[in-house]
Amino acid sequence: MTVLAWGIAALSFVALAASAVQMPGKFAAQTPHFAQAIIPLPAPGPVTTTASIGGQTAQNAFQIYGGAGENTESQQELQNTKELRAVRDEIVSLRRSMLRLTEQNRRLSSKLKALDEAANQAQIETKTAPKPAITAVKPKQKPATPIETLPAPEISAAKPQLQTPGPLPEMKLSELAEITETTLPDASEPETVASIPAKAEMPEFHKTPAAGKLSQSGRRKIVRTSFAVNLGSFDNTNALNSQWQKLKDNNPLLLGDLKKRISTAEVDGTTQFTLTAGPFFNAADTAVVCARLVREKVNCSPTIFQ
């Protein structure tokens, strides 16, 4: 088998050598299909440029303009830089607050330690203080009181004699005094003289604006959560719209620039329509609005604006 393998390999090399010898002769015998073109080379010497980059004239001036994608990426990088700066400032403020609280904790700990030491020192001084000498005090003798005697029970049980009443003294009635008429003031509406008004004036409400702007592109978008107030559920849209118009007319500063949202839900086989109004960009604003509406006996609760 080994000799046979070596024989096959030798035959392969012989066939390869024969083909290498015959191939150039075959190509030389073929006639050319295209005429050979002779291109003269330029004369030797310095080479001058023919491009428009070499000079900046009115005819060949050029500029590089960035694409729309580059502008969007630069805006996104600027937005990311601003957000990163805001996060860094927040971290710095948190560190300062932590250091301030640490310093206050250290001061309070030192004061508490000083108070404990003072209390322990006072207890030690109280224990080591000499006890006052105890002197015997003779009790004071009470003065002798005379003994009172009472009559015998037979005498006290006897019925006392009834005394006949004498004639009543004559009483002279004084003459009737003349009653003078007193004129009362004219009836008028009572005036409030208290310093507390009947209804305290509420400060004007200003809705918190949105913080920053969202400038983004691509599939991954930043989602901002908005808040709303839930103004109750109704059986039909007519009652819902009537209640919404009434609330807007009575509270223009609170609900004047809000948008209403109507959502439906099946409750015990009936359709309920829920009224929400928003958007608010701060959850604290929804709490303030609900607190003022509850004073007017309106059902209100914070929720998410969808």
CSV table of C-alpha atoms in Angstrom, one decimal:
chain,number,residue,atom,x,y,z
A,1,MET,CA,0.0,0.0,0.0
A,2,THR,CA,2.8,2.4,0.8
A,3,VAL,CA,4.5,1.7,-2.6
A,4,LEU,CA,1.2,2.2,-4.4
A,5,ALA,CA,0.7,5.6,-2.7
A,6,TRP,CA,4.2,6.7,-3.6
A,7,GLY,CA,3.5,5.6,-7.2
A,8,ILE,CA,0.3,7.6,-7.4
A,9,ALA,CA,2.0,10.7,-6.0
A,10,ALA,CA,4.8,10.4,-8.6
A,11,LEU,CA,2.4,10.1,-11.5
A,12,SER,CA,0.6,13.2,-10.3
A,13,PHE,CA,3.8,15.3,-10.2
A,14,VAL,CA,4.7,14.0,-13.7
A,15,ALA,CA,1.3,15.1,-15.1
A,16,LEU,CA,1.6,18.5,-13.4
A,17,ALA,CA,5.0,19.1,-14.9
A,18,ALA,CA,3.8,18.1,-18.4
A,19,SER,CA,0.9,20.5,-18.3
A,20,ALA,CA,3.2,23.4,-17.1
A,21,VAL,CA,5.4,22.8,-20.1
A,22,GLN,CA,2.6,22.7,-22.7
A,23,MET,CA,0.4,25.6,-21.5
A,24,PRO,CA,2.7,28.6,-22.6
A,25,GLY,CA,2.9,27.1,-26.1
A,26,LYS,CA,-0.9,26.9,-26.5
A,27,PHE,CA,-1.4,30.5,-25.3
A,28,ALA,CA,1.3,31.7,-27.7
A,29,ALA,CA,-0.4,30.1,-30.7
A,30,GLN,CA,-3.7,32.0,-30.1
A,31,THR,CA,-4.4,35.1,-32.1
A,32,PRO,CA,-5.0,38.4,-30.2
A,33,HIS,CA,-8.6,39.7,-30.4
A,34,PHE,CA,-7.8,43.3,-29.5
A,35,ALA,CA,-5.1,45.5,-31.0
A,36,GLN,CA,-2.4,46.6,-28.6
A,37,ALA,CA,-2.6,50.3,-27.7
A,38,ILE,CA,0.6,52.2,-27.1
A,39,ILE,CA,0.2,55.0,-24.5
A,40,PRO,CA,3.1,57.5,-24.4
A,41,LEU,CA,4.3,58.4,-20.8
A,42,PRO,CA,4.5,62.0,-19.8
A,43,ALA,CA,7.9,63.8,-19.9
A,44,PRO,CA,9.9,63.6,-16.8
A,45,GLY,CA,9.7,66.6,-14.5
A,46,PRO,CA,7.8,68.0,-11.5
A,47,VAL,CA,4.2,66.8,-11.1
A,48,THR,CA,1.5,69.5,-10.7
A,49,THR,CA,-1.9,68.8,-9.1
A,50,THR,CA,-5.1,69.0,-11.0
A,51,ALA,CA,-7.5,68.7,-8.0
A,52,SER,CA,-9.7,71.5,-6.6
A,53,ILE,CA,-8.4,71.1,-3.1
A,54,GLY,CA,-5.2,72.9,-3.8
A,55,GLY,CA,-6.8,76.3,-4.0
A,56,GLN,CA,-9.7,78.1,-2.4
A,57,THR,CA,-11.3,80.4,-5.0
A,58,ALA,CA,-14.9,81.3,-5.7
A,59,GLN,CA,-15.0,78.6,-8.4
A,60,ASN,CA,-13.5,75.7,-6.6
A,61,ALA,CA,-14.3,76.5,-2.9
A,62,PHE,CA,-15.8,73.5,-1.1
A,63,GLN,CA,-17.4,72.8,2.3
A,64,ILE,CA,-18.3,69.7,4.3
A,65,TYR,CA,-21.9,69.6,5.5
A,66,GLY,CA,-23.0,67.2,8.2
A,67,GLY,CA,-26.0,64.9,7.6
A,68,ALA,CA,-29.3,64.9,9.5
A,69,GLY,CA,-28.1,62.0,11.6
A,70,GLU,CA,-25.0,63.9,12.8
A,71,ASN,CA,-27.2,66.9,13.9
A,72,THR,CA,-29.5,64.6,15.8
A,73,GLU,CA,-26.6,62.8,17.4
A,74,SER,CA,-25.1,66.2,18.5
A,75,GLN,CA,-28.4,67.3,20.0
A,76,GLN,CA,-28.7,63.9,21.8
A,77,GLU,CA,-25.1,64.2,23.1
A,78,LEU,CA,-25.9,67.8,24.3
A,79,GLN,CA,-29.1,66.6,26.1
A,80,ASN,CA,-27.1,63.7,27.7
A,81,THR,CA,-24.4,66.1,28.8
A,82,LYS,CA,-27.0,68.4,30.4
A,83,GLU,CA,-28.7,65.5,32.2
A,84,LEU,CA,-25.3,64.2,33.4
A,85,ARG,CA,-24.4,67.6,34.7
A,86,ALA,CA,-27.8,67.8,36.5
A,87,VAL,CA,-27.2,64.4,38.1
A,88,ARG,CA,-23.7,65.4,39.2
A,89,ASP,CA,-25.0,68.6,40.8
A,90,GLU,CA,-27.7,66.5,42.6
A,91,ILE,CA,-25.0,64.1,43.8
A,92,VAL,CA,-22.9,67.0,45.1
A,93,SER,CA,-25.9,68.5,47.0
A,94,LEU,CA,-26.6,65.1,48.5
A,95,ARG,CA,-23.0,64.8,49.6
A,96,ARG,CA,-23.2,68.2,51.2
A,97,SER,CA,-26.4,67.3,53.0
A,98,MET,CA,-24.9,64.1,54.2
A,99,LEU,CA,-21.8,65.9,55.5
A,100,ARG,CA,-24.0,68.4,57.3
A,101,LEU,CA,-26.1,65.7,58.9
A,102,THR,CA,-22.9,63.9,59.9
A,103,GLU,CA,-21.6,67.0,61.6
A,104,GLN,CA,-24.9,67.6,63.4
A,105,ASN,CA,-24.9,63.9,64.5
A,106,ARG,CA,-21.4,64.3,65.9
A,107,ARG,CA,-22.3,67.5,67.8
A,108,LEU,CA,-25.4,65.9,69.3
A,109,SER,CA,-23.4,62.8,70.3
A,110,SER,CA,-20.9,65.0,72.0
A,111,LYS,CA,-23.6,66.9,73.9
A,112,LEU,CA,-25.3,63.7,74.9
A,113,LYS,CA,-22.0,62.3,76.1
A,114,ALA,CA,-21.4,65.5,78.2
A,115,LEU,CA,-24.9,65.2,79.7
A,116,ASP,CA,-24.3,61.6,80.6
A,117,GLU,CA,-21.0,62.4,82.3
A,118,ALA,CA,-22.6,65.3,84.2
A,119,ALA,CA,-25.5,63.0,85.4
A,120,ASN,CA,-23.0,60.3,86.5
A,121,GLN,CA,-20.9,62.9,88.3
A,122,ALA,CA,-24.0,64.2,90.1
A,123,GLN,CA,-24.9,60.7,91.2
A,124,ILE,CA,-21.4,60.1,92.5
A,125,GLU,CA,-21.5,63.4,94.5
A,126,THR,CA,-24.9,62.5,95.9
A,127,LYS,CA,-23.6,59.1,97.1
A,128,THR,CA,-20.4,60.5,98.7
A,129,ALA,CA,-22.1,63.5,100.4
A,130,PRO,CA,-22.3,63.2,104.3
A,131,LYS,CA,-25.6,62.4,105.7
A,132,PRO,CA,-27.1,65.1,108.0
A,133,ALA,CA,-27.1,64.4,111.7
A,134,ILE,CA,-30.4,63.1,113.1
A,135,THR,CA,-31.6,64.9,116.2
A,136,ALA,CA,-34.3,63.6,118.5
A,137,VAL,CA,-37.3,65.8,118.5
A,138,LYS,CA,-39.7,65.5,121.4
A,139,PRO,CA,-43.4,65.4,120.4
A,140,LYS,CA,-45.4,68.4,121.4
A,141,GLN,CA,-48.1,67.8,124.0
A,142,LYS,CA,-51.6,68.8,123.0
A,143,PRO,CA,-53.4,71.1,125.4
A,144,ALA,CA,-56.2,69.5,127.4
A,145,THR,CA,-59.6,70.2,126.1
A,146,PRO,CA,-62.6,70.5,128.4
A,147,ILE,CA,-65.1,67.7,128.4
A,148,GLU,CA,-68.5,68.6,127.0
A,149,THR,CA,-71.5,67.1,128.7
A,150,LEU,CA,-74.8,66.3,126.9
A,151,PRO,CA,-78.2,66.0,128.3
A,152,ALA,CA,-79.8,62.6,129.0
A,153,PRO,CA,-81.5,61.0,126.1
A,154,GLU,CA,-84.8,61.0,128.0
A,155,ILE,CA,-84.8,64.8,128.2
A,156,SER,CA,-83.6,65.3,124.6
A,157,ALA,CA,-86.3,62.9,123.4
A,158,ALA,CA,-89.1,65.0,125.0
A,159,LYS,CA,-91.2,67.0,122.6
A,160,PRO,CA,-90.5,70.7,122.7
A,161,GLN,CA,-93.4,73.1,123.5
A,162,LEU,CA,-95.0,74.8,120.6
A,163,GLN,CA,-94.7,78.6,120.6
A,164,THR,CA,-97.7,80.5,119.4
A,165,PRO,CA,-96.8,82.9,116.6
A,166,GLY,CA,-97.3,86.6,117.3
A,167,PRO,CA,-99.0,89.1,115.1
A,168,LEU,CA,-97.1,90.1,112.0
A,169,PRO,CA,-95.7,93.6,111.9
A,170,GLU,CA,-97.4,96.1,109.7
A,171,MET,CA,-95.6,96.7,106.5
A,172,LYS,CA,-95.9,99.9,104.5
A,173,LEU,CA,-95.8,99.4,100.8
A,174,SER,CA,-93.7,102.0,99.0
A,175,GLU,CA,-95.2,104.0,96.3
A,176,LEU,CA,-94.8,102.5,92.8
A,177,ALA,CA,-91.9,104.1,91.0
A,178,GLU,CA,-92.5,105.4,87.5
A,179,ILE,CA,-91.1,103.2,84.8
A,180,THR,CA,-89.1,105.2,82.3
A,181,GLU,CA,-89.1,104.1,78.6
A,182,THR,CA,-85.8,103.0,77.1
A,183,THR,CA,-85.4,103.4,73.4
A,184,LEU,CA,-83.6,100.5,71.7
A,185,PRO,CA,-81.3,101.1,68.7
A,186,ASP,CA,-82.6,100.7,65.2
A,187,ALA,CA,-82.7,97.1,63.9
A,188,SER,CA,-79.9,96.5,61.3
A,189,GLU,CA,-77.8,93.7,60.0
A,190,PRO,CA,-75.1,92.5,62.4
A,191,GLU,CA,-71.6,93.4,61.5
A,192,THR,CA,-68.7,91.0,61.7
A,193,VAL,CA,-66.1,92.4,64.2
A,194,ALA,CA,-64.0,89.2,64.5
A,195,SER,CA,-60.5,89.2,63.1
A,196,ILE,CA,-60.9,85.8,61.4
A,197,PRO,CA,-62.9,86.1,58.1
A,198,ALA,CA,-65.9,83.8,57.5
A,199,LYS,CA,-64.1,82.1,54.6
A,200,ALA,CA,-60.3,82.2,54.4
A,201,GLU,CA,-59.0,83.3,51.0
A,202,MET,CA,-56.9,80.6,49.3
A,203,PRO,CA,-53.7,81.6,47.6
A,204,GLU,CA,-53.7,81.6,43.8
A,205,PHE,CA,-52.8,78.3,42.2
A,206,HIS,CA,-50.0,78.1,39.6
A,207,LYS,CA,-49.5,74.8,37.8
A,208,THR,CA,-45.8,73.6,37.8
A,209,PRO,CA,-44.4,73.7,34.2
A,210,ALA,CA,-42.7,70.8,32.5
A,211,ALA,CA,-39.0,70.4,33.5
A,212,GLY,CA,-36.9,70.6,30.3
A,213,LYS,CA,-37.7,69.4,26.8
A,214,LEU,CA,-37.5,66.0,25.3
A,215,SER,CA,-35.4,66.0,22.1
A,216,GLN,CA,-34.7,62.5,20.9
A,217,SER,CA,-34.8,60.2,18.0
A,218,GLY,CA,-34.7,56.5,17.3
A,219,ARG,CA,-36.7,53.6,18.7
A,220,ARG,CA,-35.6,54.0,22.3
A,221,LYS,CA,-37.5,57.1,23.5
A,222,ILE,CA,-37.6,58.6,27.0
A,223,VAL,CA,-41.1,58.4,28.4
A,224,ARG,CA,-42.3,61.2,30.8
A,225,THR,CA,-45.0,60.4,33.3
A,226,SER,CA,-47.9,62.9,33.6
A,227,PHE,CA,-50.4,63.1,36.4
A,228,ALA,CA,-54.2,63.9,36.4
A,229,VAL,CA,-57.1,64.1,38.8
A,230,ASN,CA,-60.0,61.6,38.9
A,231,LEU,CA,-63.3,63.5,39.2
A,232,GLY,CA,-65.6,60.5,39.6
A,233,SER,CA,-67.6,58.0,37.6
A,234,PHE,CA,-70.9,58.5,35.8
A,235,ASP,CA,-73.6,56.4,34.2
A,236,ASN,CA,-73.6,58.3,30.9
A,237,THR,CA,-71.6,60.8,28.9
A,238,ASN,CA,-74.3,63.5,29.3
A,239,ALA,CA,-73.9,63.7,33.0
A,240,LEU,CA,-70.2,63.5,32.7
A,241,ASN,CA,-70.0,66.4,30.3
A,242,SER,CA,-72.4,68.5,32.4
A,243,GLN,CA,-70.3,67.9,35.6
A,244,TRP,CA,-67.1,68.8,33.7
A,245,GLN,CA,-68.5,72.1,32.4
A,246,LYS,CA,-69.8,73.0,35.9
A,247,LEU,CA,-66.5,72.3,37.5
A,248,LYS,CA,-64.6,74.4,34.9
A,249,ASP,CA,-67.0,77.3,35.3
A,250,ASN,CA,-66.7,77.2,39.1
A,251,ASN,CA,-62.9,76.7,39.2
A,252,PRO,CA,-61.4,78.4,36.1
A,253,LEU,CA,-58.0,78.8,37.8
A,254,LEU,CA,-57.7,75.1,38.7
A,255,LEU,CA,-59.3,73.4,35.7
A,256,GLY,CA,-59.4,76.0,33.0
A,257,ASP,CA,-56.5,74.8,30.9
A,258,LEU,CA,-56.8,71.1,31.5
A,259,LYS,CA,-57.9,68.4,29.1
A,260,LYS,CA,-60.5,65.8,30.0
A,261,ARG,CA,-60.1,62.1,29.4
A,262,ILE,CA,-63.0,59.6,29.4
A,263,SER,CA,-62.4,55.9,30.2
A,264,THR,CA,-65.0,53.1,30.4
A,265,ALA,CA,-65.2,50.1,32.6
A,266,GLU,CA,-67.8,47.3,33.1
A,267,VAL,CA,-69.1,47.2,36.7
A,268,ASP,CA,-71.8,44.7,37.6
A,269,GLY,CA,-72.9,44.4,33.9
A,270,THR,CA,-73.2,48.2,33.4
A,271,THR,CA,-70.8,50.6,31.7
A,272,GLN,CA,-69.3,53.3,33.9
A,273,PHE,CA,-67.7,56.4,32.5
A,274,THR,CA,-64.7,57.8,34.5
A,275,LEU,CA,-63.7,61.5,34.1
A,276,THR,CA,-60.0,62.5,34.5
A,277,ALA,CA,-58.4,65.9,33.8
A,278,GLY,CA,-54.8,66.8,33.2
A,279,PRO,CA,-51.9,66.8,32.5
A,280,PHE,CA,-50.0,67.8,35.6
A,281,PHE,CA,-46.2,67.5,35.5
A,282,ASN,CA,-45.9,67.5,39.3
A,283,ALA,CA,-47.8,65.1,41.6
A,284,ALA,CA,-48.0,67.7,44.3
A,285,ASP,CA,-50.2,69.9,42.0
A,286,THR,CA,-52.8,67.1,41.9
A,287,ALA,CA,-52.8,66.9,45.7
A,288,VAL,CA,-53.4,70.7,45.9
A,289,VAL,CA,-56.2,70.6,43.3
A,290,CYS,CA,-58.0,67.7,45.0
A,291,ALA,CA,-57.7,69.4,48.4
A,292,ARG,CA,-59.4,72.5,47.1
A,293,LEU,CA,-62.1,70.6,45.3
A,294,VAL,CA,-62.8,68.4,48.4
A,295,ARG,CA,-63.6,71.7,50.3
A,296,GLU,CA,-66.4,72.2,47.7
A,297,LYS,CA,-67.6,68.6,48.3
A,298,VAL,CA,-66.3,67.3,44.9
A,299,ASN,CA,-64.9,63.7,44.7
A,300,CYS,CA,-61.3,64.0,43.6
A,301,SER,CA,-58.2,61.7,43.8
A,302,PRO,CA,-54.8,61.9,42.0
A,303,THR,CA,-54.1,59.4,39.2
A,304,ILE,CA,-52.0,59.0,36.0
A,305,PHE,CA,-52.8,61.0,32.9
A,306,GLN,CA,-53.2,58.6,30.0
